[in-house]
């Protein structure tokens, strides 16, 4: 098993493995690696996502409201974000 | 960029989910700008507290002119790193520190630390020594311009003509505010001093750009923790021994009333930097660097209340010019929703 990545880097990597994902789907995907850590909560992860979107690493696709009126944003990785994956440690490269 | 479906709308309001999200993004940018200004305020407070510490023994009796400021700066960064480590421990980010150090982006954050810490600070002090404070301060205050050029080239940040003008205005304000008349007399190494001052501007400007690059992949709170720790460790191991600074460093560390003042400065400085790094990845590093210059105004305000600084005409004019520049930089936050041109 490759060493655990810094969480933001792993988020970017996660988007390279799926077509798109919402915050909830992302958190389900990363729960086994970061679930026990204080930083693994929706508020912190949404900040990462907004920041990464502003920097052009990921982009938004469908944006919907769920039945409870909560915002569901689906993100996917951009070509620019893909470019950053070359800095992944060897063990994480596909 | 897919524009997606606007299928759902807030019941009866006609507001689409995308519009709700866009409002959220705009709020994020505005928070980023406030964060950058908050960083400037804390940096101003930090400078005043550090100034109080550096006026106390053992900093007043260094063996060389570099010993006291470099030892003070190393101690300051060490305490900032310690406070940030506590912050990261309590916010559940501490494991990310080691993880980040094992990656390339983490390494780049360390390079940023060297440029902004020992190299930037060392070059600035050499600049003052060889060319005089007037030139060294004036030139090194141009670091946001260097940063903006690098951000444009390396990060492809979008910088409109108004923002360029704002950055230049902020720098001009900082130069006016920090103005001291050039000293007379001969300076045999004047051009070396100018070169060192340019190196300081380059170091400080490049720090922000490299850190922002690293923070594409590393949490800002973790990045700044690494930055402060690296700066302290490298200063102690590779800089202080050559400027007779270790004795001052050690002496300050065991002088209770001094160490507490520096620890307090480190607290203000650490959190100022935390806000600064967070703002970099919220509203772009070129703008944040210019907004950080507002520290000079806050420094004046805090100095007025905490010390006995005299408010002179050039301080007031400088502060007004910086404020105008900052307003031009902030301008239209909507421009900052997409920070980079080719991303």
Short mmCIF file of C-alpha atoms in Angstrom, two decimals:
data_model
loop_
_atom_site.label_atom_id
_atom_site.label_comp_id
_atom_site.label_asym_id
_atom_site.label_seq_id
_atom_site.Cartn_x
_atom_site.Cartn_y
_atom_site.Cartn_z
CA UNK A 1 0.00 0.00 0.00
CA UNK A 2 1.34 3.39 -1.00
CA UNK A 3 1.95 5.95 1.76
CA UNK A 4 -1.08 8.10 2.62
CA UNK A 5 -1.15 11.34 0.62
CA UNK A 6 -1.82 14.81 2.04
CA UNK A 7 -5.63 15.02 1.97
CA UNK A 8 -5.91 17.78 -0.65
CA UNK A 9 -3.60 15.87 -2.99
CA UNK A 10 -5.65 12.71 -2.44
CA UNK A 11 -8.86 14.62 -3.25
CA UNK A 12 -7.34 15.68 -6.57
CA UNK A 13 -6.20 12.12 -7.20
CA UNK A 14 -9.67 10.80 -6.35
CA UNK A 15 -11.23 12.97 -9.05
CA UNK A 16 -8.85 11.41 -11.58
CA UNK A 17 -10.35 7.99 -10.79
CA UNK A 18 -14.02 8.92 -11.25
CA UNK A 19 -15.98 10.74 -13.94
CA UNK A 20 -17.43 13.11 -11.35
CA UNK A 21 -18.30 13.15 -7.67
CA UNK A 22 -20.19 15.21 -5.10
CA UNK A 23 -18.80 16.05 -1.66
CA UNK A 24 -20.71 13.10 -0.19
CA UNK A 25 -19.40 10.65 -2.79
CA UNK A 26 -15.87 11.97 -2.33
CA UNK A 27 -16.12 11.53 1.43
CA UNK A 28 -17.44 7.99 1.02
CA UNK A 29 -14.49 7.22 -1.24
CA UNK A 30 -11.87 8.60 1.18
CA UNK A 31 -13.45 7.50 4.46
CA UNK A 32 -11.24 4.43 4.93
CA UNK A 33 -8.07 6.56 4.65
CA UNK A 34 -8.94 9.76 6.52
CA UNK A 35 -12.19 8.95 8.36
CA UNK A 36 -10.60 8.98 11.81
CA UNK A 37 -8.99 12.42 11.40
CA UNK A 38 -10.37 15.75 12.60
CA UNK A 39 -9.78 17.34 9.20
CA UNK A 40 -12.16 14.85 7.59
CA UNK A 41 -15.39 16.79 7.80
CA UNK A 42 -17.71 18.36 5.26
CA UNK A 43 -16.79 21.95 6.13
CA UNK A 44 -13.05 21.46 5.61
CA UNK A 45 -13.54 19.36 2.48
CA UNK A 46 -15.92 21.89 0.93
CA UNK A 47 -13.27 24.59 1.54
CA UNK A 48 -10.73 22.42 -0.30
CA UNK A 49 -13.17 21.96 -3.17
CA UNK A 50 -13.98 25.68 -3.48
CA UNK A 51 -10.30 26.51 -3.38
CA UNK A 52 -9.37 23.86 -5.94
CA UNK A 53 -12.17 25.04 -8.19
CA UNK A 54 -11.05 28.66 -7.98
CA UNK A 55 -7.53 27.52 -8.91
CA UNK A 56 -8.89 25.60 -11.90
CA UNK A 57 -7.87 22.11 -10.70
CA UNK A 58 -11.45 20.88 -10.70
CA UNK A 59 -14.65 22.17 -12.29
CA UNK A 60 -18.35 21.95 -11.57
CA UNK A 61 -20.78 19.88 -13.59
CA UNK A 62 -24.36 19.39 -12.47
CA UNK A 63 -25.47 21.47 -9.54
CA UNK A 64 -28.73 20.46 -7.93
CA UNK A 65 -30.73 20.81 -4.78
CA UNK A 66 -31.60 17.60 -2.97
CA UNK A 67 -34.98 16.94 -1.41
CA UNK A 68 -33.92 18.65 1.77
CA UNK A 69 -32.98 21.79 -0.20
CA UNK A 70 -29.24 21.18 0.25
CA UNK A 71 -26.86 22.05 -2.53
CA UNK A 72 -25.35 19.03 -4.33
CA UNK A 73 -22.40 20.02 -6.51
CA UNK A 74 -20.78 17.49 -8.81
CA UNK A 75 -17.11 18.15 -9.52
CA UNK A 76 -14.70 16.63 -12.02
CA UNK A 77 -10.98 17.08 -12.61
CA UNK A 78 -9.82 19.53 -15.30
CA UNK A 79 -6.97 19.05 -17.75
CA UNK A 80 -5.00 21.54 -15.64
CA UNK A 81 -5.70 19.44 -12.53
CA UNK A 82 -4.59 16.29 -14.41
CA UNK A 83 -1.30 18.09 -15.05
CA UNK A 84 -0.66 18.37 -11.30
CA UNK A 85 -0.87 14.57 -10.96
CA UNK A 86 2.63 14.27 -12.39
CA UNK A 87 3.85 15.34 -8.95
CA UNK A 88 2.26 12.28 -7.30
CA UNK A 89 4.68 9.91 -5.58
CA UNK A 90 5.58 6.96 -7.83
CA UNK A 91 3.45 4.45 -5.93
CA UNK A 92 0.33 6.55 -6.65
CA UNK A 93 0.86 6.88 -10.37
CA UNK A 94 -1.39 4.69 -12.47
CA UNK B 1 -16.40 24.00 -18.55
CA UNK B 2 -19.73 22.25 -18.40
CA UNK B 3 -22.55 24.52 -17.47
CA UNK B 4 -24.68 21.68 -16.30
CA UNK B 5 -28.31 21.36 -15.54
CA UNK B 6 -30.28 23.92 -13.65
CA UNK B 7 -32.96 21.44 -12.92
CA UNK B 8 -33.88 22.33 -9.41
CA UNK B 9 -34.96 25.68 -8.12
CA UNK B 10 -35.57 26.97 -4.64
CA UNK B 11 -39.27 26.41 -4.16
CA UNK B 12 -41.14 29.33 -5.61
CA UNK B 13 -38.17 31.72 -5.69
CA UNK B 14 -37.01 30.99 -9.22
CA UNK B 15 -33.40 30.83 -7.97
CA UNK B 16 -31.54 27.95 -9.58
CA UNK B 17 -29.15 25.67 -7.74
CA UNK B 18 -26.30 27.06 -9.85
CA UNK B 19 -27.16 30.59 -8.78
CA UNK B 20 -27.12 29.49 -5.15
CA UNK B 21 -23.67 27.96 -5.74
CA UNK B 22 -22.40 31.06 -7.53
CA UNK B 23 -23.42 33.14 -4.52
CA UNK B 24 -21.50 30.70 -2.36
CA UNK B 25 -18.43 31.07 -4.59
CA UNK B 26 -18.66 34.86 -4.45
CA UNK B 27 -18.93 34.64 -0.67
CA UNK B 28 -15.80 32.46 -0.68
CA UNK B 29 -13.86 35.07 -2.65
CA UNK B 30 -15.02 37.88 -0.36
CA UNK B 31 -14.00 35.82 2.65
CA UNK B 32 -10.61 35.34 0.97
CA UNK B 33 -10.18 39.11 0.62
CA UNK B 34 -11.17 39.66 4.25
CA UNK B 35 -8.70 36.91 5.21
CA UNK B 36 -5.91 38.68 3.31
CA UNK B 37 -6.73 41.97 5.05
CA UNK B 38 -6.86 40.16 8.41
CA UNK B 39 -3.41 38.77 7.68
CA UNK B 40 -2.14 42.31 7.05
CA UNK B 41 -3.61 43.48 10.35
CA UNK B 42 -1.97 40.68 12.35
CA UNK B 43 1.31 41.21 10.48
CA UNK B 44 1.25 44.85 11.54
CA UNK B 45 0.67 43.80 15.15
CA UNK B 46 3.43 41.19 14.85
CA UNK B 47 5.91 43.78 13.58
CA UNK B 48 5.22 46.09 16.50
CA UNK B 49 5.56 43.31 19.10
CA UNK B 50 8.73 42.00 17.43
CA UNK B 51 10.08 45.56 17.43
CA UNK B 52 9.52 45.74 21.19
CA UNK B 53 11.36 42.41 21.65
CA UNK B 54 14.30 43.45 19.46
CA UNK B 55 14.77 46.57 21.58
CA UNK B 56 15.44 44.35 24.63
CA UNK B 57 18.68 42.65 25.66
CA UNK B 58 20.20 40.34 24.35
CA UNK B 59 19.10 41.68 20.94
CA UNK B 60 20.64 45.06 21.60
CA UNK B 61 24.14 43.62 21.97
CA UNK B 62 24.76 41.28 19.03
CA UNK B 63 28.33 40.67 17.95
CA UNK B 64 27.44 41.59 14.34
CA UNK B 65 24.67 43.76 12.88
CA UNK B 66 23.05 40.61 11.49
CA UNK B 67 23.07 38.60 14.71
CA UNK B 68 20.11 40.21 16.46
CA UNK B 69 17.58 40.53 13.59
CA UNK B 70 18.36 37.07 12.20
CA UNK B 71 18.26 35.44 15.63
CA UNK B 72 15.02 37.29 16.41
CA UNK B 73 13.56 36.25 13.08
CA UNK B 74 14.56 32.59 13.61
CA UNK B 75 13.02 32.56 17.10
CA UNK B 76 9.89 34.26 15.79
CA UNK B 77 9.47 31.67 13.03
CA UNK B 78 10.17 28.85 15.47
CA UNK B 79 7.41 30.03 17.80
CA UNK B 80 5.07 30.62 14.86
CA UNK B 81 5.73 27.02 13.78
CA UNK B 82 5.04 25.77 17.28
CA UNK B 83 1.72 27.65 17.56
CA UNK B 84 0.70 26.41 14.12
CA UNK B 85 1.59 22.83 15.08
CA UNK B 86 -0.77 23.18 18.05
CA UNK B 87 -3.45 24.59 15.73
CA UNK B 88 -2.96 21.67 13.34
CA UNK B 89 -3.07 19.19 16.20
CA UNK B 90 -6.42 20.55 17.38
CA UNK B 91 -7.91 20.75 13.89
CA UNK B 92 -6.87 17.20 13.03
CA UNK B 93 -4.39 18.14 10.32
CA UNK B 94 -1.13 17.18 12.03
CA UNK B 95 -0.70 13.88 10.18
CA UNK B 96 -0.71 15.81 6.91
CA UNK B 97 2.55 17.53 7.90
CA UNK B 98 4.71 14.41 7.54
CA UNK B 99 2.73 13.24 4.53
CA UNK B 100 3.25 16.55 2.75
CA UNK B 101 6.99 16.57 3.45
CA UNK B 102 7.29 13.29 1.55
CA UNK B 103 5.80 14.79 -1.63
CA UNK B 104 7.13 17.17 -4.29
CA UNK B 105 4.63 19.95 -3.46
CA UNK B 106 5.78 19.72 0.18
CA UNK B 107 9.39 20.09 -0.99
CA UNK B 108 8.41 23.19 -2.98
CA UNK B 109 6.85 24.68 0.16
CA UNK B 110 10.24 24.15 1.86
CA UNK B 111 11.97 25.99 -1.01
CA UNK B 112 9.41 28.81 -0.58
CA UNK B 113 10.30 28.87 3.12
CA UNK B 114 14.00 29.33 2.36
CA UNK B 115 13.32 32.12 -0.13
CA UNK B 116 10.92 33.98 2.15
CA UNK B 117 12.77 33.20 5.40
CA UNK B 118 16.57 33.12 5.67
CA UNK B 119 17.32 34.20 2.06
CA UNK B 120 14.80 37.06 1.91
CA UNK B 121 15.58 38.31 5.39
CA UNK B 122 19.35 37.86 5.04
CA UNK B 123 19.44 39.66 1.68
CA UNK B 124 17.35 42.50 3.09
CA UNK B 125 19.76 43.02 5.98
CA UNK B 126 22.77 42.86 3.64
CA UNK B 127 20.99 45.40 1.43
CA UNK B 128 20.61 47.78 4.37
CA UNK B 129 24.26 47.34 5.28
CA UNK B 130 25.69 47.89 1.80
CA UNK B 131 23.26 50.37 0.24
CA UNK B 132 21.53 51.99 3.22
CA UNK B 133 18.01 51.58 4.57
CA UNK B 134 16.48 54.08 2.15
CA UNK B 135 17.30 52.01 -0.93
CA UNK B 136 16.97 48.59 0.70
CA UNK B 137 13.47 49.29 2.05
CA UNK B 138 12.29 51.01 -1.11
CA UNK B 139 13.43 48.21 -3.40
CA UNK B 140 12.42 45.28 -1.23
CA UNK B 141 8.92 46.78 -0.79
CA UNK B 142 8.47 45.94 -4.47
CA UNK B 143 8.08 42.24 -3.68
CA UNK B 144 4.36 42.16 -4.61
CA UNK B 145 5.29 43.29 -8.13
CA UNK B 146 7.81 40.45 -8.42
CA UNK B 147 5.17 38.12 -6.97
CA UNK B 148 2.52 39.27 -9.45
CA UNK B 149 4.85 38.80 -12.43
CA UNK B 150 5.79 35.31 -11.22
CA UNK B 151 2.14 34.48 -10.49
CA UNK B 152 1.26 35.50 -14.03
CA UNK B 153 4.06 33.39 -15.51
CA UNK B 154 4.02 30.32 -13.27
CA UNK B 155 0.43 30.11 -12.03
CA UNK B 156 -1.20 31.84 -15.05
CA UNK B 157 -3.11 34.06 -12.64
CA UNK B 158 -5.41 36.55 -14.33
CA UNK B 159 -4.38 40.09 -13.42
CA UNK B 160 -6.38 42.92 -14.98
CA UNK B 161 -4.82 46.34 -15.72
CA UNK B 162 -6.72 47.80 -12.74
CA UNK B 163 -5.24 45.17 -10.41
CA UNK B 164 -1.72 45.83 -11.80
CA UNK B 165 -2.24 49.53 -11.12
CA UNK B 166 -3.49 48.69 -7.62
CA UNK B 167 -0.45 46.52 -6.87
CA UNK B 168 1.91 49.28 -8.05
CA UNK B 169 -0.01 51.86 -5.99
CA UNK B 170 0.27 49.68 -2.86
CA UNK B 171 4.02 49.34 -3.41
CA UNK B 172 4.36 53.10 -3.97
CA UNK B 173 2.46 53.67 -0.71
CA UNK B 174 4.78 51.28 1.14
CA UNK B 175 7.82 53.11 -0.27
CA UNK B 176 6.43 56.51 0.80
CA UNK B 177 5.49 55.17 4.22
CA UNK B 178 8.87 53.57 4.84
CA UNK B 179 10.83 56.47 3.38
CA UNK B 180 13.98 57.50 5.14
CA UNK B 181 16.39 60.02 3.63
CA UNK B 182 19.40 58.34 2.00
CA UNK B 183 22.47 58.49 4.21
CA UNK B 184 25.37 60.58 3.00
CA UNK B 185 28.91 59.33 2.75
CA UNK B 186 30.46 56.76 0.50
CA UNK B 187 29.13 53.26 0.18
CA UNK B 188 31.83 51.16 -1.44
CA UNK B 189 29.48 48.21 -1.98
CA UNK B 190 26.43 50.24 -3.00
CA UNK B 191 25.53 48.18 -6.07
CA UNK B 192 26.01 44.95 -4.16
CA UNK B 193 23.51 46.36 -1.66
CA UNK B 194 21.07 47.12 -4.47
CA UNK B 195 21.52 43.55 -5.73
CA UNK B 196 20.84 42.18 -2.26
CA UNK B 197 17.69 44.32 -1.94
CA UNK B 198 16.49 43.01 -5.29
CA UNK B 199 17.20 39.48 -4.06
CA UNK B 200 15.04 40.17 -0.98
CA UNK B 201 12.16 41.34 -3.21
CA UNK B 202 12.68 38.26 -5.38
CA UNK B 203 12.73 35.94 -2.33
CA UNK B 204 9.59 37.36 -0.73
CA UNK B 205 7.69 37.59 -4.03
CA UNK B 206 8.64 34.09 -5.10
CA UNK B 207 7.73 32.60 -1.74
CA UNK B 208 4.06 33.37 -2.28
CA UNK B 209 4.00 31.95 -5.79
CA UNK B 210 5.79 28.72 -4.89
CA UNK B 211 3.66 28.29 -1.78
CA UNK B 212 0.50 28.80 -3.84
CA UNK B 213 1.73 26.17 -6.29
CA UNK B 214 2.34 23.77 -3.38
CA UNK B 215 -1.08 24.52 -1.95
CA UNK B 216 -2.75 23.22 -5.09
CA UNK B 217 -1.99 19.89 -3.42
CA UNK B 218 -1.29 20.68 0.24
CA UNK B 219 -3.59 22.23 2.87
CA UNK B 220 -2.62 25.90 3.50
CA UNK B 221 -2.51 25.36 7.29
CA UNK B 222 -0.07 22.50 6.80
CA UNK B 223 1.99 24.40 4.22
CA UNK B 224 2.50 27.39 6.51
CA UNK B 225 3.43 25.12 9.41
CA UNK B 226 6.13 23.54 7.24
CA UNK B 227 7.25 26.98 6.05
CA UNK B 228 7.76 28.39 9.55
CA UNK B 229 9.47 25.26 10.88
CA UNK B 230 11.81 25.05 7.87
CA UNK B 231 12.71 28.72 8.15
CA UNK B 232 13.61 28.33 11.85
CA UNK B 233 15.57 25.09 11.47
CA UNK B 234 17.59 26.29 8.46
CA UNK B 235 18.29 29.65 10.12
CA UNK B 236 19.60 27.95 13.26
CA UNK B 237 21.68 25.33 11.45
CA UNK B 238 22.94 27.20 8.40
CA UNK B 239 22.71 30.95 8.99
CA UNK B 240 23.10 31.91 12.65
CA UNK B 241 26.47 30.11 13.12
CA UNK B 242 27.98 32.37 10.43
CA UNK B 243 26.76 35.67 11.87
CA UNK B 244 27.55 34.97 15.52
CA UNK B 245 23.81 34.70 16.05
CA UNK B 246 23.58 31.45 17.99
CA UNK B 247 24.64 33.11 21.24
CA UNK B 248 21.91 35.76 20.87
CA UNK B 249 19.39 33.06 19.95
CA UNK B 250 20.28 30.96 23.00
CA UNK B 251 20.42 33.93 25.33
CA UNK B 252 16.98 35.18 24.21
CA UNK B 253 15.53 31.70 24.64
CA UNK B 254 16.54 31.60 28.32
CA UNK B 255 15.55 35.19 29.15
CA UNK B 256 11.94 34.80 30.33
CA UNK B 257 10.58 38.29 29.67
CA UNK B 258 12.12 38.34 26.16
CA UNK B 259 11.06 34.86 25.18
CA UNK B 260 7.45 35.58 26.07
CA UNK B 261 7.36 38.73 23.96
CA UNK B 262 8.78 36.80 21.00
CA UNK B 263 6.35 33.95 21.61
CA UNK B 264 3.54 36.51 21.46
CA UNK B 265 4.96 37.99 18.25
CA UNK B 266 5.21 34.43 16.87
CA UNK B 267 1.54 33.90 17.73
CA UNK B 268 0.49 37.02 15.80
CA UNK B 269 2.96 36.22 13.00
CA UNK B 270 2.01 32.55 12.75
CA UNK B 271 -1.69 33.32 12.44
CA UNK B 272 -1.02 36.23 10.11
CA UNK B 273 0.84 33.82 7.84
CA UNK B 274 -1.90 31.21 8.25
CA UNK B 275 -4.47 33.73 7.01
CA UNK B 276 -2.11 34.85 4.25
CA UNK B 277 -1.55 31.32 2.93
CA UNK B 278 -5.28 30.54 3.18
CA UNK B 279 -6.06 33.71 1.24
CA UNK B 280 -3.53 32.78 -1.47
CA UNK B 281 -5.62 29.79 -2.41
CA UNK B 282 -8.92 31.65 -2.06
CA UNK B 283 -8.37 34.80 -4.09
CA UNK B 284 -4.96 34.46 -5.79
CA UNK B 285 -1.49 35.25 -4.53
CA UNK B 286 -0.90 38.41 -6.61
CA UNK B 287 -3.83 40.21 -4.95
CA UNK B 288 -3.10 38.85 -1.49
CA UNK B 289 0.47 40.12 -1.56
CA UNK B 290 -0.75 43.63 -2.35
CA UNK B 291 -3.43 43.45 0.35
CA UNK B 292 -0.88 42.23 2.86
CA UNK B 293 0.92 45.56 2.45
CA UNK B 294 -1.90 47.11 4.45
CA UNK B 295 0.11 45.77 7.39
CA UNK B 296 2.05 49.02 7.18
CA UNK B 297 -1.09 50.96 8.09
CA UNK B 298 -1.98 48.59 10.90
CA UNK B 299 1.63 48.73 12.08
CA UNK B 300 1.21 52.49 12.41
CA UNK B 301 -2.05 52.16 14.32
CA UNK B 302 -0.62 49.59 16.73
CA UNK B 303 2.63 51.55 17.10
CA UNK B 304 0.63 54.64 17.97
CA UNK B 305 -1.10 52.84 20.84
CA UNK B 306 1.70 50.52 21.98
CA UNK B 307 4.82 52.63 21.44
CA UNK B 308 5.62 56.31 21.10
CA UNK B 309 5.95 56.60 17.32
CA UNK B 310 5.41 60.06 15.85
CA UNK B 311 2.85 60.24 13.03
CA UNK B 312 4.59 62.18 10.26
CA UNK B 313 3.27 63.51 6.95
CA UNK B 314 4.89 60.78 4.86
CA UNK B 315 3.33 58.11 7.11
CA UNK B 316 -0.14 59.57 6.54
CA UNK B 317 0.36 60.02 2.78
CA UNK B 318 1.79 56.49 2.50
CA UNK B 319 -1.18 55.04 4.37
CA UNK B 320 -3.65 56.86 2.11
CA UNK B 321 -1.85 55.68 -1.06
CA UNK B 322 -1.82 52.06 0.21
CA UNK B 323 -5.54 52.26 0.96
CA UNK B 324 -6.28 53.53 -2.57
CA UNK B 325 -4.14 50.73 -4.02
CA UNK B 326 -5.89 48.10 -1.88
CA UNK B 327 -9.30 49.32 -3.06
CA UNK B 328 -8.13 49.04 -6.68
CA UNK B 329 -6.86 45.50 -6.05
CA UNK B 330 -10.08 44.36 -4.41
CA UNK B 331 -12.19 46.08 -7.07
CA UNK B 332 -14.66 43.58 -8.40
CA UNK B 333 -14.59 40.30 -6.42
CA UNK B 334 -16.57 38.60 -9.22
CA UNK B 335 -13.38 38.67 -11.29
CA UNK B 336 -11.79 36.33 -8.79
CA UNK B 337 -14.22 33.43 -9.13
CA UNK B 338 -11.88 32.00 -11.77
CA UNK B 339 -8.37 32.93 -10.71
CA UNK B 340 -6.31 31.48 -13.51
CA UNK B 341 -6.34 32.16 -17.21
CA UNK B 342 -5.50 28.81 -18.69
CA UNK B 343 -6.83 26.51 -16.04
#
